[in-house]
mmCIF file of C-alpha atoms in Angstrom:
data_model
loop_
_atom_site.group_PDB
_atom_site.id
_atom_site.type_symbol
_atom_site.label_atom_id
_atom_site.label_comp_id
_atom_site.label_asym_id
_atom_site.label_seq_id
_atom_site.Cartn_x
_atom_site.Cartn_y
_atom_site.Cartn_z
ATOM 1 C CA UNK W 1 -23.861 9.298 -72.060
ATOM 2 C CA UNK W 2 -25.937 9.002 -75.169
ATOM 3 C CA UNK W 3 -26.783 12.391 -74.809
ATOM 4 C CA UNK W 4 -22.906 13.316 -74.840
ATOM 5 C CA UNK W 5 -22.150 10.629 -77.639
ATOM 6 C CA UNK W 6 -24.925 12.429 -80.122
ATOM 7 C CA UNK W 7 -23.336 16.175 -79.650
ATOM 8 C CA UNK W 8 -19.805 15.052 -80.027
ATOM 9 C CA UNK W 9 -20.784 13.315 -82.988
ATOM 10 C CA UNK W 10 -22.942 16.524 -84.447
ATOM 11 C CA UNK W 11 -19.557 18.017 -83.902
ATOM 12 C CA UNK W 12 -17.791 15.761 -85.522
ATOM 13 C CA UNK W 13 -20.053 15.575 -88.660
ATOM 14 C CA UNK W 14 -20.178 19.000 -88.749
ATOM 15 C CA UNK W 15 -18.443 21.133 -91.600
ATOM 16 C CA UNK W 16 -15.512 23.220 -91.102
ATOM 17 C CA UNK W 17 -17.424 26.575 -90.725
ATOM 18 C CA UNK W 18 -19.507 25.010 -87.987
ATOM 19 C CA UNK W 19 -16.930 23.706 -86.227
ATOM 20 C CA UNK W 20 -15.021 27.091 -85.469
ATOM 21 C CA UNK W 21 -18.575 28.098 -84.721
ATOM 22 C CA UNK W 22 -19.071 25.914 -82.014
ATOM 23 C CA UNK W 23 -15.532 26.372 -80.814
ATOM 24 C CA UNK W 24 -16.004 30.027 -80.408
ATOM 25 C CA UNK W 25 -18.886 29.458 -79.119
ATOM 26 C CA UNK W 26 -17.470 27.374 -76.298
ATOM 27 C CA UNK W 27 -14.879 29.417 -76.373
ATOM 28 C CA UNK W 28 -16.988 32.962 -75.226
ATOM 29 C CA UNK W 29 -19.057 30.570 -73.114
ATOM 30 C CA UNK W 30 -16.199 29.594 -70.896
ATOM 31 C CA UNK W 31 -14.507 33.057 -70.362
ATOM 32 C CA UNK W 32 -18.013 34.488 -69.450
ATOM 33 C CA UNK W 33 -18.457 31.555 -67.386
ATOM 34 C CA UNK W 34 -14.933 32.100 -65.653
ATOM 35 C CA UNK W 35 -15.625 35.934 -65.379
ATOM 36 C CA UNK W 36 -19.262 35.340 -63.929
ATOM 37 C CA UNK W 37 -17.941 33.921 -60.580
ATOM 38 C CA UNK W 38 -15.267 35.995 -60.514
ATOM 39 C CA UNK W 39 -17.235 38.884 -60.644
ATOM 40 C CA UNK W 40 -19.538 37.477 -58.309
ATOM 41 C CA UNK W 41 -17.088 36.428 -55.546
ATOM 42 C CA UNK W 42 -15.301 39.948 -56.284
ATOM 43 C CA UNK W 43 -19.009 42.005 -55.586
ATOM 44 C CA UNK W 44 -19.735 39.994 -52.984
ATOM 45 C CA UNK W 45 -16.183 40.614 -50.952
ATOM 46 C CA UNK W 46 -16.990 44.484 -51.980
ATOM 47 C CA UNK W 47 -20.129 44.645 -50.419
ATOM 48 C CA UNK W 48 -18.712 42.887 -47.103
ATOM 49 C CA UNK W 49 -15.956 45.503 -46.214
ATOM 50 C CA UNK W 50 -18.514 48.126 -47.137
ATOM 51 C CA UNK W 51 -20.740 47.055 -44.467
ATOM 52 C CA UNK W 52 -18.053 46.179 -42.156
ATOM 53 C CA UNK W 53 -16.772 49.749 -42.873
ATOM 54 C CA UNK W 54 -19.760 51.504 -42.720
ATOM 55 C CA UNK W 55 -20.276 49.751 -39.467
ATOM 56 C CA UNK W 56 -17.074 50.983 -38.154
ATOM 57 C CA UNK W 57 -17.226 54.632 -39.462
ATOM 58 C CA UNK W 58 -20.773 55.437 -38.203
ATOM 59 C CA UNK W 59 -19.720 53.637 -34.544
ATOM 60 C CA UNK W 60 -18.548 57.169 -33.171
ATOM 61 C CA UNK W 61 -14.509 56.393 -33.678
ATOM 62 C CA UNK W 62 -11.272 59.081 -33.946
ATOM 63 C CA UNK W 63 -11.541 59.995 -37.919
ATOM 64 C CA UNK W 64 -7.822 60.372 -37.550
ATOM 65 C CA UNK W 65 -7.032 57.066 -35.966
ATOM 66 C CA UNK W 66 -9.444 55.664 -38.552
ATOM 67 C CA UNK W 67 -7.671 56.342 -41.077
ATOM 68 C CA UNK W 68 -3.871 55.550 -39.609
ATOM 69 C CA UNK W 69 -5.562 51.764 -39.103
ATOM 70 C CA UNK W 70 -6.376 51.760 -43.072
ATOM 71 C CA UNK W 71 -3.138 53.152 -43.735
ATOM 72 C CA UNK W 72 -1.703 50.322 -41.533
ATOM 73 C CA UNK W 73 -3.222 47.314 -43.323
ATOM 74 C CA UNK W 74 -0.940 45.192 -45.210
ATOM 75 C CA UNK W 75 -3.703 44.502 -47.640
ATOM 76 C CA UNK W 76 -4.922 47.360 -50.076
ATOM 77 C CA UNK W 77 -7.629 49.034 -49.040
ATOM 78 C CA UNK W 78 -10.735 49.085 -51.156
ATOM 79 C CA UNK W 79 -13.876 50.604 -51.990
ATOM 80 C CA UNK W 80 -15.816 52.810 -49.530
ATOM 81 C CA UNK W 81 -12.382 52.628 -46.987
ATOM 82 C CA UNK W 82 -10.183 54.017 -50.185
ATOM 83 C CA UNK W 83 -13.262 56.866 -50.983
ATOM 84 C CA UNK W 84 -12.580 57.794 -47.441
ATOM 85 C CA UNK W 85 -8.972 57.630 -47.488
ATOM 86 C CA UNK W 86 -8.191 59.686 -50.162
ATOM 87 C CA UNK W 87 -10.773 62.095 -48.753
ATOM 88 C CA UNK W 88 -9.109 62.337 -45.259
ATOM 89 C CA UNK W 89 -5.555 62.611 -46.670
ATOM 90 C CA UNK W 90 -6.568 65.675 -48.739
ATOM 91 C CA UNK W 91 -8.575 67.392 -45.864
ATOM 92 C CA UNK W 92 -5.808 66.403 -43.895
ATOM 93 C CA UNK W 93 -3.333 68.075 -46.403
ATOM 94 C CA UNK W 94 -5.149 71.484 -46.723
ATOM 95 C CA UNK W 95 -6.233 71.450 -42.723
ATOM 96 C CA UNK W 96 -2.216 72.042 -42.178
ATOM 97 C CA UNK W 97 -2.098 75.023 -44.107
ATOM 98 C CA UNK W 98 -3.391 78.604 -43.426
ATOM 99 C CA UNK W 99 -5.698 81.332 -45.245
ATOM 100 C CA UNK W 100 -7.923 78.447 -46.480
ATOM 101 C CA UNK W 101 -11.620 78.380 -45.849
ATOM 102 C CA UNK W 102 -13.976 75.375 -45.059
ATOM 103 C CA UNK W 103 -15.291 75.341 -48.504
ATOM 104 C CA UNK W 104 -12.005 75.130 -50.531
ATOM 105 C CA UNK W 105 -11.547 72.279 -48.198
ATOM 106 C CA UNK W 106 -14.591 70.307 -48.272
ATOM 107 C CA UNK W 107 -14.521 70.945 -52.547
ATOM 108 C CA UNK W 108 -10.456 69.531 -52.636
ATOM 109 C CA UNK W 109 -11.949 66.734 -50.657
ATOM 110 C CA UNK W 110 -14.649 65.884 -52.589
ATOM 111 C CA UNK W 111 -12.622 65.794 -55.748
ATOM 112 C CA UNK W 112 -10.294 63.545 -54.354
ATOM 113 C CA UNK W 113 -13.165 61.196 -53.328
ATOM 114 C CA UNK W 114 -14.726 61.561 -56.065
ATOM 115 C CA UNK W 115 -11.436 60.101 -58.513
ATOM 116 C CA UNK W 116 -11.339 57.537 -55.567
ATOM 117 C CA UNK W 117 -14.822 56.272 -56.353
ATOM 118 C CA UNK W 118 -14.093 56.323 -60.463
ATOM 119 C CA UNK W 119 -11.388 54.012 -60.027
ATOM 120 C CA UNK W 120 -13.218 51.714 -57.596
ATOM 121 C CA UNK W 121 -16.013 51.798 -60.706
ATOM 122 C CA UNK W 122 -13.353 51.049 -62.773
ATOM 123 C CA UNK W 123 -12.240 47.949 -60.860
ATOM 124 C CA UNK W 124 -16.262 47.035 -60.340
ATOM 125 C CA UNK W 125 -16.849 47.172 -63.566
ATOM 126 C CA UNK W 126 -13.838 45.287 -65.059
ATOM 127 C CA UNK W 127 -14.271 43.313 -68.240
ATOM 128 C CA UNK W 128 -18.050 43.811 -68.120
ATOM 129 C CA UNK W 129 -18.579 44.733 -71.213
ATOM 130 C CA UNK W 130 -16.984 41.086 -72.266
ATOM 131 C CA UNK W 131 -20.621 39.478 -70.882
ATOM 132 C CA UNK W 132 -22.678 42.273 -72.918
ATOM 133 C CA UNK W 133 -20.756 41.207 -76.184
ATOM 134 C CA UNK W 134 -21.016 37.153 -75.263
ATOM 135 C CA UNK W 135 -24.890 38.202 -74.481
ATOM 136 C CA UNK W 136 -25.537 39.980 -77.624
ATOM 137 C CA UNK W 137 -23.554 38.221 -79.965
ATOM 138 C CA UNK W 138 -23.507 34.428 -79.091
ATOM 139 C CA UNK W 139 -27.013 34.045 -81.080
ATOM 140 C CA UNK W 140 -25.924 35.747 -84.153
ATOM 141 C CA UNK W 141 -22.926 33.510 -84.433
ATOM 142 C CA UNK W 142 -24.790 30.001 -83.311
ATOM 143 C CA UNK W 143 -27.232 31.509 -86.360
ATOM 144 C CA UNK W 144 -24.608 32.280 -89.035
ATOM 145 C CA UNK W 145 -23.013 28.783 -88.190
ATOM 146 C CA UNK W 146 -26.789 27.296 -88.194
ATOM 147 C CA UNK W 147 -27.645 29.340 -91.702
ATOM 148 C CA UNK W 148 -24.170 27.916 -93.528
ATOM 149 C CA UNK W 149 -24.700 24.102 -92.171
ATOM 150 C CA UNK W 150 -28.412 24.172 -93.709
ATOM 151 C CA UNK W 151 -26.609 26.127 -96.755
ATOM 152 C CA UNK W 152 -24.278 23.591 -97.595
ATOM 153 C CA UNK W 153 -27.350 20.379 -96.228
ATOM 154 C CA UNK W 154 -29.299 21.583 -99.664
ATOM 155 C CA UNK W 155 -26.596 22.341 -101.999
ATOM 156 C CA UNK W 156 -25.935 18.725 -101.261
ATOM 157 C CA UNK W 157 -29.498 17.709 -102.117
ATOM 158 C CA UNK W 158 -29.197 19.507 -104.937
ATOM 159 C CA UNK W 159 -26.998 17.168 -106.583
ATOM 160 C CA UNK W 160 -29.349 14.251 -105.230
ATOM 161 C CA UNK W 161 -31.248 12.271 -108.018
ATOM 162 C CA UNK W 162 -34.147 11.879 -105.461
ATOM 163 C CA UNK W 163 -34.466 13.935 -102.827
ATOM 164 C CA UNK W 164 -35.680 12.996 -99.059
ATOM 165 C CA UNK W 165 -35.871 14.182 -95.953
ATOM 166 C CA UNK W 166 -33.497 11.828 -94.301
ATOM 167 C CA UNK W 167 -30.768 12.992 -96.455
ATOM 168 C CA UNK W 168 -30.890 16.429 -95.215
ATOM 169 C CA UNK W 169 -32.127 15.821 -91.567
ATOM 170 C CA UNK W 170 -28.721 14.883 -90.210
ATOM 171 C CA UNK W 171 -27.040 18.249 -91.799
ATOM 172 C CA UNK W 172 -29.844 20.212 -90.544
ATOM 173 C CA UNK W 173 -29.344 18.833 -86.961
ATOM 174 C CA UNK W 174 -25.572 19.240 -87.306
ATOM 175 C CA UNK W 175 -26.492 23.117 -88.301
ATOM 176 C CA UNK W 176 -29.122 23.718 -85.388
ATOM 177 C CA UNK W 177 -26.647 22.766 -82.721
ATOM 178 C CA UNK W 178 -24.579 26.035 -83.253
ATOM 179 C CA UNK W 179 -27.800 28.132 -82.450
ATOM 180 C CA UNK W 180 -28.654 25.878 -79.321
ATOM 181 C CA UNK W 181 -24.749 26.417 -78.629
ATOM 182 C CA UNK W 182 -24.914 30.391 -79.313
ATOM 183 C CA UNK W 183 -27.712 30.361 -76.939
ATOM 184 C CA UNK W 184 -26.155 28.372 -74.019
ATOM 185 C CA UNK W 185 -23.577 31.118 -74.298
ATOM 186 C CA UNK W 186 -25.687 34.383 -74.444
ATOM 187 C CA UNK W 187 -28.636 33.677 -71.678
ATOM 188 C CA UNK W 188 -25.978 33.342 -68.504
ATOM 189 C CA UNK W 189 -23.938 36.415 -69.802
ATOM 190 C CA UNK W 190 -27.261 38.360 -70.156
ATOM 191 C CA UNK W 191 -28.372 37.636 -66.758
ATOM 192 C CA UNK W 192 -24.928 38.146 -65.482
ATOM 193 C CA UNK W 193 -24.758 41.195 -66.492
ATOM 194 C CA UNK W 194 -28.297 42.566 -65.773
ATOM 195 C CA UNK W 195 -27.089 41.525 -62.024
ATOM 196 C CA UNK W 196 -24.201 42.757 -62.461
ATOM 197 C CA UNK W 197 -25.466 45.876 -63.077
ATOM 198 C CA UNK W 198 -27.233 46.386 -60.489
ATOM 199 C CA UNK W 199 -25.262 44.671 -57.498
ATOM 200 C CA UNK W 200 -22.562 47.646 -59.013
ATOM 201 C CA UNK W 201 -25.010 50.163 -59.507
ATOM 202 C CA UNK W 202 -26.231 49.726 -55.631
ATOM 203 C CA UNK W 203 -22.390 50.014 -54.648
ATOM 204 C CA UNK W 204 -22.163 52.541 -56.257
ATOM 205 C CA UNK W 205 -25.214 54.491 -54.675
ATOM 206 C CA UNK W 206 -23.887 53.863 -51.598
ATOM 207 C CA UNK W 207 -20.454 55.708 -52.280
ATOM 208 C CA UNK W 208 -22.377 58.661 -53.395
ATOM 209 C CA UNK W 209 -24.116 58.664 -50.006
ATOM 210 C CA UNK W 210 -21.071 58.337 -47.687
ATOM 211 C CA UNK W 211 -19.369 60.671 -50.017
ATOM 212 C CA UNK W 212 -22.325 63.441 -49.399
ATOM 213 C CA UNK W 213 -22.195 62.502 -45.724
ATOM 214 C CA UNK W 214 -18.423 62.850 -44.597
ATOM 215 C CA UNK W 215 -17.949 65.888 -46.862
ATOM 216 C CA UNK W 216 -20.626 66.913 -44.603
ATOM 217 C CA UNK W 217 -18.755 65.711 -41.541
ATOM 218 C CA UNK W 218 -15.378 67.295 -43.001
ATOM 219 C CA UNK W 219 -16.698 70.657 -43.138
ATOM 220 C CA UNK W 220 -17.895 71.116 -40.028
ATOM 221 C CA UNK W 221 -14.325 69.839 -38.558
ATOM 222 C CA UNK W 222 -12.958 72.976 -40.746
ATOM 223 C CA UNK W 223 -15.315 75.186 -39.734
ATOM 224 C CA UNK W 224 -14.305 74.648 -36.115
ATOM 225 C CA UNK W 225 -11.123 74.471 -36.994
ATOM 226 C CA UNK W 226 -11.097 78.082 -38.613
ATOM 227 C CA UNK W 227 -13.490 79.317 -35.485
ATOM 228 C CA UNK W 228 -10.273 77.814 -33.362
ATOM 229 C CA UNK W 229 -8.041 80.174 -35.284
ATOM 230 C CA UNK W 230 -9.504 83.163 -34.929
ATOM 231 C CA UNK W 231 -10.178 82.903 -31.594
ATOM 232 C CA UNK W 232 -7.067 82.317 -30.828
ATOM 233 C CA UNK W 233 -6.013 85.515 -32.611
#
């Protein structure tokens, strides 16, 4: 409680300048905060239907009745299952039509997972840059509110007849708290962000992969498809 009692009086005390200081401060602090376990509980649902997904397209299953059960959910699809959607549905589109060779195919697809897995990015990396502006800026703002309190602590000494320390102790104190505040607000949203980063950049790594690996699996479907033809001719 003392501990509590002291900051909301440095608050208090403090100047004008310092005050919007610290509540911007708090301010950034609190939508990083609110964005951290968002993100967090958001990355962690992503990489649980990826595995479950992966699990289920790499068990041997019908491609096509795979992909009439995602089409069937009442909840959007996401990651991996929407690379491999939007995939399917194109090779799906072009394997109805004639005169069109495995490779056109298995390129149209690609694209199409390809804008798939930008706007799953997209939705990974959502307001991200918000933590790398609370993590680089937070200390330059605690410092500018710091450098104007201790500005204003020794124009007031300046007027002083005789000058001590005690007199510009409390000001200074007042000051320092918007550094230890701009601090408090930049360290989580740095390490937020650097894990961030790399939880996404994994995901992201493994989209590449499946991509790689069902265009694979799509192309030799059309090439038997187009060996089907012409035997059949």
């Amino acid at each position: 409680m003392n501990i509590d009692s002291s900051l909301w009086a440095y608050f208090i005390n403090a100047g004008i300048v310092v005050k919007l200081v610290l509540l911007l401060l708090v301010g950034a602090s609190i939508a990083s905060w609110t964005y951290i376990l968002q993100r967090a509980l958001y990355i962690k649902e992503m990489r649980q239907s990826t595995q479950q997904f992966e699990h289920t397209f790499w068990s041997g299953g019908d491609l096509s009745e795979m992909y009439a059960n995602s089409q069937r959910q009442k909840s959007a699809v996401q990651g991996m299952e929407a690379i491999f959607m939007a995939g399917f549905k194109e090779f799906l589109r072009l394997h109805k039509q004639v005169c069109v060779t495995a490779e056109e195919m298995m390129e149209s697809a690609k694209r199409a997972m390809k804008v798939a897995q930008m706007r799953e990015q997209d939705k990974l990396e959502m307001q991200l840059p918000l933590l790398a502006t609370v993590g680089s800026t937070s200390p330059y703002i605690g410092l500018f509110g710091t450098v104007w309190g201790i500005m204003l602590s020794f124009r007031a000494l300046a007027h002083a007849q005789q000058a001590t320390i005690t007199m510009v102790a409390p000001g200074i104190a007042e000051a320092l708290v918007a550094t230890a505040m701009g601090l408090f607000a930049a360290i989580p949203a740095v390490i937020a962000y650097n894990r961030c980063a790399t939880e996404i950049g994994r995901l992201l790594n493994r989209f590449d992969a499946f991509q790689e690996e069902f265009a694979n699996i799509l192309f030799r479907q059309a090439q038997q498809k187009i060996g089907q033809a012409e035997m059949a001719r």
